[in-house]
Coordinates of C-alpha atoms in Angstrom, one line a residue:
M26 CA 29.5 15.7 -115.5
K27 CA 30.9 12.6 -113.8
K28 CA 33.5 14.7 -112.2
I29 CA 30.9 17.1 -110.7
I30 CA 28.9 14.2 -109.3
S31 CA 32.1 12.7 -107.7
V32 CA 33.0 16.0 -106.1
V33 CA 29.5 16.4 -104.6
L34 CA 29.6 13.0 -103.1
T35 CA 33.0 13.5 -101.7
V36 CA 32.0 16.8 -100.0
S37 CA 28.9 15.2 -98.6
M38 CA 30.9 12.4 -97.1
I39 CA 33.3 14.9 -95.5
F40 CA 30.6 17.0 -93.9
G41 CA 28.8 13.8 -92.6
T42 CA 32.0 12.6 -91.0
S43 CA 32.7 15.9 -89.4
S44 CA 29.3 16.2 -87.9
V45 CA 29.7 12.9 -86.3
A46 CA 33.1 13.7 -85.0
F47 CA 32.2 17.1 -83.6
A48 CA 28.8 16.0 -82.1
K49 CA 28.5 16.3 -78.3
P50 CA 28.4 13.0 -76.5
K51 CA 25.1 12.2 -74.7
E52 CA 25.0 12.9 -71.0
K53 CA 25.0 9.8 -68.9
I54 CA 22.0 9.2 -66.5
E55 CA 23.4 8.7 -63.2
K56 CA 21.6 6.4 -60.8
P57 CA 21.1 7.6 -57.3
A58 CA 23.7 6.2 -55.0
V59 CA 22.4 3.7 -52.4
K60 CA 22.5 5.4 -49.1
T61 CA 24.1 3.3 -46.6
T62 CA 23.6 4.2 -43.0
L63 CA 24.9 2.5 -39.9
K64 CA 22.2 1.8 -37.3
T65 CA 22.9 3.2 -33.9
E66 CA 22.9 1.0 -30.8
K67 CA 19.7 2.8 -29.8
E68 CA 17.9 2.0 -33.0
K69 CA 19.1 -1.6 -32.8
G70 CA 17.7 -1.8 -29.3
E71 CA 14.4 -0.3 -30.3
E72 CA 14.1 -2.8 -33.1
K73 CA 14.8 -5.6 -30.7
D74 CA 12.2 -4.3 -28.3
T75 CA 9.7 -4.1 -31.1
R76 CA 10.4 -7.8 -32.0
S77 CA 10.0 -8.7 -28.4
E78 CA 6.7 -6.9 -28.1
R79 CA 5.4 -8.6 -31.2
Q80 CA 6.4 -12.0 -29.8
E81 CA 5.0 -11.2 -26.4
K82 CA 1.7 -10.0 -28.1
A83 CA 1.6 -13.2 -30.1
D84 CA 2.2 -15.3 -27.0
N85 CA -0.5 -13.4 -25.1
N86 CA -2.9 -13.9 -27.9
K87 CA -2.1 -17.6 -27.9
K88 CA -2.6 -17.8 -24.2
T89 CA -5.9 -15.9 -24.5
D90 CA -7.1 -18.2 -27.2
N91 CA -6.2 -21.2 -25.1
K92 CA -7.9 -19.7 -22.0
N93 CA -11.0 -19.0 -24.0
K94 CA -11.1 -22.5 -25.3
E95 CA -10.7 -23.9 -21.8
N96 CA -13.4 -21.6 -20.5
K97 CA -15.7 -22.6 -23.3
K98 CA -15.0 -26.3 -22.5
N99 CA -15.7 -25.7 -18.8
D100 CA -18.9 -23.8 -19.7
N101 CA -20.0 -26.7 -21.9
K102 CA -19.3 -29.1 -19.1
K103 CA -21.2 -27.0 -16.6
T104 CA -24.1 -26.7 -19.0
A105 CA -24.2 -30.4 -19.4
Q106 CA -24.1 -31.0 -15.7
L107 CA -26.9 -28.4 -15.2
D108 CA -29.0 -30.1 -17.9
K109 CA -28.5 -33.5 -16.3
S110 CA -29.5 -32.2 -12.9
K111 CA -32.6 -30.6 -14.4
N112 CA -33.5 -33.9 -16.1
D113 CA -33.1 -35.8 -12.8
L114 CA -35.4 -33.4 -11.0
L115 CA -37.9 -33.3 -13.8
L116 CA -38.0 -37.1 -13.7
K117 CA -38.8 -37.0 -10.0
C118 CA -41.6 -34.6 -10.7
D119 CA -43.0 -36.8 -13.4
K120 CA -43.0 -39.8 -11.0
V121 CA -44.9 -37.7 -8.5
L122 CA -47.4 -36.7 -11.2
A123 CA -47.8 -40.4 -12.1
Q124 CA -48.5 -41.2 -8.5
I125 CA -51.1 -38.4 -8.2
N126 CA -52.8 -39.4 -11.4
K127 CA -53.0 -43.0 -10.2
L128 CA -54.6 -41.9 -7.0
K129 CA -56.9 -39.5 -8.9
S130 CA -58.1 -42.5 -11.0
Y131 CA -59.5 -44.0 -7.7
I132 CA -61.3 -40.8 -6.8
I133 CA -62.5 -39.4 -10.2
S134 CA -63.6 -41.4 -13.2
E135 CA -62.3 -40.7 -16.7
E136 CA -65.7 -38.9 -17.4
G137 CA -65.0 -36.6 -14.4
N138 CA -67.4 -38.1 -12.0
L139 CA -66.6 -38.5 -8.4
L140 CA -66.1 -42.1 -7.2
I141 CA -66.5 -41.1 -3.6
E142 CA -69.7 -40.0 -1.9
V143 CA -69.9 -36.5 -0.6
K144 CA -72.6 -34.9 1.6
D145 CA -72.9 -31.8 -0.6
R146 CA -71.7 -30.3 -3.8
A147 CA -69.3 -28.0 -2.0
T148 CA -67.4 -30.9 -0.6
G149 CA -67.2 -32.5 -4.0
D150 CA -65.8 -29.3 -5.5
V151 CA -63.2 -29.1 -2.8
A152 CA -62.2 -32.7 -3.4
I153 CA -61.7 -32.1 -7.1
E154 CA -59.9 -28.8 -6.4
S155 CA -57.5 -30.5 -4.0
I156 CA -56.4 -33.0 -6.6
N157 CA -55.9 -30.3 -9.3
E158 CA -54.0 -28.2 -6.7
A159 CA -51.6 -31.0 -6.2
I160 CA -51.0 -31.4 -10.0
E161 CA -50.6 -27.6 -10.4
L162 CA -48.0 -27.5 -7.6
V163 CA -45.8 -30.1 -9.3
N164 CA -46.1 -28.4 -12.7
E165 CA -45.0 -25.2 -11.0
Y166 CA -41.9 -26.9 -9.8
K167 CA -41.3 -28.2 -13.3
E168 CA -41.4 -24.7 -14.7
K169 CA -39.0 -23.4 -12.1
I170 CA -36.6 -26.3 -12.8
E171 CA -36.7 -25.6 -16.6
K172 CA -36.0 -21.9 -16.1
A173 CA -33.1 -22.4 -13.6
A174 CA -30.0 -20.8 -15.0
T175 CA -27.4 -21.7 -12.4
P176 CA -26.6 -24.8 -10.3
Q177 CA -27.1 -22.8 -7.2
E178 CA -30.6 -21.8 -8.3
L179 CA -31.4 -25.4 -9.2
K180 CA -30.1 -26.6 -5.9
G181 CA -32.4 -24.2 -4.1
I182 CA -35.4 -25.5 -6.1
A183 CA -34.4 -29.1 -5.3
K184 CA -34.3 -28.3 -1.6
E185 CA -37.7 -26.6 -1.8
L186 CA -39.1 -29.6 -3.6
Q187 CA -37.6 -32.0 -1.1
K188 CA -38.9 -30.0 1.8
G189 CA -42.3 -29.1 0.5
W190 CA -43.2 -32.3 -1.3
M191 CA -41.0 -35.3 -1.0
N192 CA -40.6 -35.3 2.8
N193 CA -44.0 -34.1 4.0
Q194 CA -46.1 -35.4 1.2
N195 CA -49.0 -33.4 2.4
F196 CA -50.8 -33.6 -0.9
V197 CA -50.2 -37.3 -1.1
K198 CA -51.6 -37.8 2.4
R199 CA -54.8 -36.0 1.4
L200 CA -55.1 -37.9 -1.9
T201 CA -54.4 -41.3 -0.3
G202 CA -57.1 -40.5 2.3
L203 CA -59.6 -39.8 -0.4
T204 CA -58.5 -43.0 -2.2
S205 CA -59.2 -44.9 1.0
T206 CA -62.7 -43.3 1.1
A207 CA -63.3 -44.4 -2.5
R208 CA -62.4 -48.0 -1.6
L209 CA -64.5 -47.9 1.6
K210 CA -67.5 -46.7 -0.4
K211 CA -67.6 -50.0 -2.3
A212 CA -67.7 -51.9 1.0
Y213 CA -70.5 -49.6 2.2
D214 CA -72.5 -50.1 -1.0
N215 CA -72.2 -53.9 -0.6
A216 CA -73.2 -53.7 3.1
L217 CA -76.2 -51.5 2.2
V218 CA -77.4 -54.1 -0.4
V219 CA -77.1 -56.9 2.3
V220 CA -79.0 -54.9 4.9
E221 CA -81.8 -53.9 2.5
K222 CA -82.2 -57.5 1.4
L223 CA -82.2 -58.6 5.0
G224 CA -84.9 -56.1 5.8
A225 CA -87.0 -57.1 2.9
G226 CA -86.6 -60.8 3.9
I227 CA -87.8 -60.0 7.5
N228 CA -90.7 -58.0 6.3
G229 CA -91.6 -60.8 3.9
I230 CA -91.9 -63.5 6.6
T231 CA -95.2 -65.3 6.2
T232 CA -97.6 -66.4 8.9
N233 CA -96.4 -69.9 8.7
A234 CA -92.7 -68.9 9.2
A235 CA -93.8 -66.5 12.0
I236 CA -94.7 -69.6 14.1
S237 CA -91.1 -70.2 14.6
L238 CA -89.9 -66.6 14.6
D239 CA -90.5 -63.6 16.7
K240 CA -90.9 -61.1 13.8
E241 CA -91.0 -58.1 16.0
A242 CA -87.8 -59.1 17.8
L243 CA -86.2 -59.6 14.4
K244 CA -87.3 -56.2 13.3
K245 CA -85.7 -54.6 16.3
D246 CA -82.4 -56.4 15.6
Y247 CA -82.6 -55.3 12.0
E248 CA -83.3 -51.7 13.0
A249 CA -80.2 -51.7 15.2
I250 CA -78.1 -53.0 12.3
A251 CA -79.6 -50.4 9.9
K252 CA -78.9 -47.6 12.5
K253 CA -75.3 -48.8 12.8
L254 CA -74.9 -48.7 9.0
E255 CA -76.3 -45.1 9.0
E256 CA -73.8 -44.0 11.7
A257 CA -71.0 -45.6 9.7
H258 CA -72.2 -43.7 6.6
D259 CA -72.2 -40.4 8.5
A260 CA -68.6 -41.1 9.7
Y261 CA -67.7 -41.9 6.1
L262 CA -69.1 -38.6 4.8
E263 CA -67.2 -36.7 7.6
A264 CA -64.0 -38.5 6.6
V265 CA -64.4 -37.4 3.0
A266 CA -65.0 -33.8 4.0
K267 CA -62.0 -33.7 6.3
F268 CA -59.6 -35.3 3.7
S269 CA -60.9 -32.9 1.0
S270 CA -60.3 -29.8 3.0
M271 CA -57.1 -31.0 4.7
N272 CA -54.5 -28.2 5.1
T273 CA -51.3 -29.0 3.1
V274 CA -49.0 -26.7 5.1
A275 CA -46.3 -28.7 6.9
G276 CA -47.1 -29.1 10.6
K277 CA -50.8 -28.4 10.3
S278 CA -51.6 -31.3 8.1
D279 CA -50.7 -34.1 10.6
K280 CA -53.5 -33.3 13.0
E281 CA -56.1 -32.9 10.4
F282 CA -55.0 -36.1 8.7
K283 CA -55.3 -38.0 11.9
E284 CA -58.8 -36.6 12.5
A285 CA -59.9 -37.6 9.0
H286 CA -58.3 -41.0 9.3
S287 CA -59.9 -41.6 12.6
K288 CA -63.3 -40.9 11.1
L289 CA -62.5 -43.2 8.2
M290 CA -61.6 -46.0 10.6
E291 CA -64.8 -45.3 12.6
A292 CA -66.8 -45.8 9.4
K293 CA -64.8 -48.9 8.4
D294 CA -65.4 -50.5 11.9
G295 CA -69.1 -49.6 11.7
I296 CA -69.5 -51.3 8.3
H297 CA -67.6 -54.4 9.7
D298 CA -70.0 -54.5 12.7
V299 CA -73.0 -54.2 10.4
L300 CA -71.8 -57.2 8.4
I301 CA -71.2 -59.3 11.5
G302 CA -74.6 -58.3 12.9
A303 CA -76.4 -59.1 9.7
K304 CA -74.7 -62.5 9.6
Q305 CA -75.7 -63.3 13.2
L306 CA -79.3 -62.3 12.5
L307 CA -79.3 -64.5 9.4
V308 CA -78.1 -67.4 11.5
K309 CA -80.9 -66.7 14.0
I310 CA -83.5 -66.6 11.3
K311 CA -82.2 -69.8 9.7
T312 CA -82.1 -71.9 12.9
S313 CA -85.5 -70.7 14.0
L314 CA -87.3 -71.5 10.7
K315 CA -89.2 -74.8 10.3
D316 CA -87.7 -77.3 7.9
D317 CA -90.8 -77.3 5.8
V318 CA -90.8 -73.6 5.0
D319 CA -89.1 -73.8 1.6
D320 CA -89.8 -70.2 0.5
E321 CA -88.2 -68.7 3.5
E322 CA -85.3 -71.1 3.3
S323 CA -84.6 -70.0 -0.3
L324 CA -84.8 -66.3 0.8
V325 CA -82.4 -66.9 3.6
E326 CA -79.9 -68.7 1.3
D327 CA -80.0 -65.7 -1.1
I328 CA -79.3 -63.3 1.8
K329 CA -76.6 -65.5 3.2
E330 CA -74.9 -65.7 -0.2
E331 CA -74.8 -61.9 -0.4
L332 CA -73.3 -61.7 3.1
D333 CA -70.7 -64.3 2.3
D334 CA -69.7 -62.5 -0.9
D335 CA -69.6 -59.1 0.8
D336 CA -67.6 -60.5 3.8
D337 CA -64.9 -61.7 1.4
D338 CA -64.8 -58.2 -0.2
G339 CA -64.6 -56.7 3.2
D340 CA -61.6 -58.8 4.1
E341 CA -60.0 -57.7 0.9
K342 CA -60.7 -54.1 1.7
D343 CA -59.2 -54.6 5.1
D344 CA -56.0 -55.7 3.5
D345 CA -56.0 -52.7 1.2
E346 CA -56.6 -50.3 4.1
A347 CA -53.7 -51.9 6.0
E348 CA -51.5 -51.3 2.9
D349 CA -52.6 -47.7 2.8
E350 CA -51.8 -47.2 6.5
K351 CA -48.4 -48.8 6.0
D352 CA -47.7 -46.4 3.1
D353 CA -48.8 -43.4 5.1

C-alpha cells in the first residue's frame, strides 16, 4: 500500500513539472514607442510668431488698461473742475438772491404787506410781481447751472448770467428804485404829520392870539405848503408806478429808470421844501405871538419839536438817498 501511494505521488510530481516546463510564456505588453518628430523651420517660425502675438497682445492690453486709467483720471479731474465752476456760479447766484431779498424786505413786510404807497391795486401787484420775477430769474439760472454737463455749456451760462444780470443789473435797478420809494414814504409820512399839526394849530388860534397874527395870511401860507406836499405825493406815486413797471431789457431800462428816478427826486425835493416852508411859517407864528399867550406858545413848541425831529430824519434820508444814487 505504501508503495502504491509513493508511485502516485511520484507520477503527480512528474506531470506537474512537465506542465510548467511545457507552458507557453505570457506575451509581453509592449508600450507604444514615443514618437519623436523634428520640427521644421516653418513650424518653429510659426511658434515664434504665436509667442510674439501673445506678447504683443499682452502689451496692448497693458497699454489699453493704462490709457483707460489715465482717461478715468482725466475724467475725474474734469468732473471736479466742472463741479467747482458750478459751485462758484451758484455762490454768485446765492449772493444775488440775498441782495434781492434784502431789498425786498424794504418793500414788502414779512406778512406780505407793501411798505410803499401805490395809487391803485394794479400798481401794487406789478411791484410785487417785479420782485418775484427777479427771484425767479436767478433760480432759473441756478437750474441751468446744475444741469450743465460740459465746461462749454457752463461757460455759456456764465456769460449769459454776466451779460443779463451782473453787468446791467436791470432787476436790481428796479428794486433799488422801489427801495428808495419805501424810504421816502417815511419822510413823506413825517412831513404829513407836521403839516397837519401846523394846520390844526393855525385853525386853533384864539381871538387873543389873532391880535398879533394875520390868521387869514397864515392860512394862505399853510395852504401853499399843503399843496406843495400834495404835489410831492403825486410825484412819489408816479415814481413808484414807473419803478414797478420798469422794463428789464438791456438798453430800454436806462431811460425808464432815469424817468422814475427823476420823479422820485421831484417828490424828495418837494417834501424838503414843505419842511422848510413849515419851519419858516412856524417862526413867523412864534415871533408874532404876544409873550402872554401861553396856550399858543405851548402849541407852537409842540409843532416846532415835530419839525425838528422830522428835519433830522429828512437829513438822514438824504444821506441814504445819496448812497443809493452812488450804488446805482
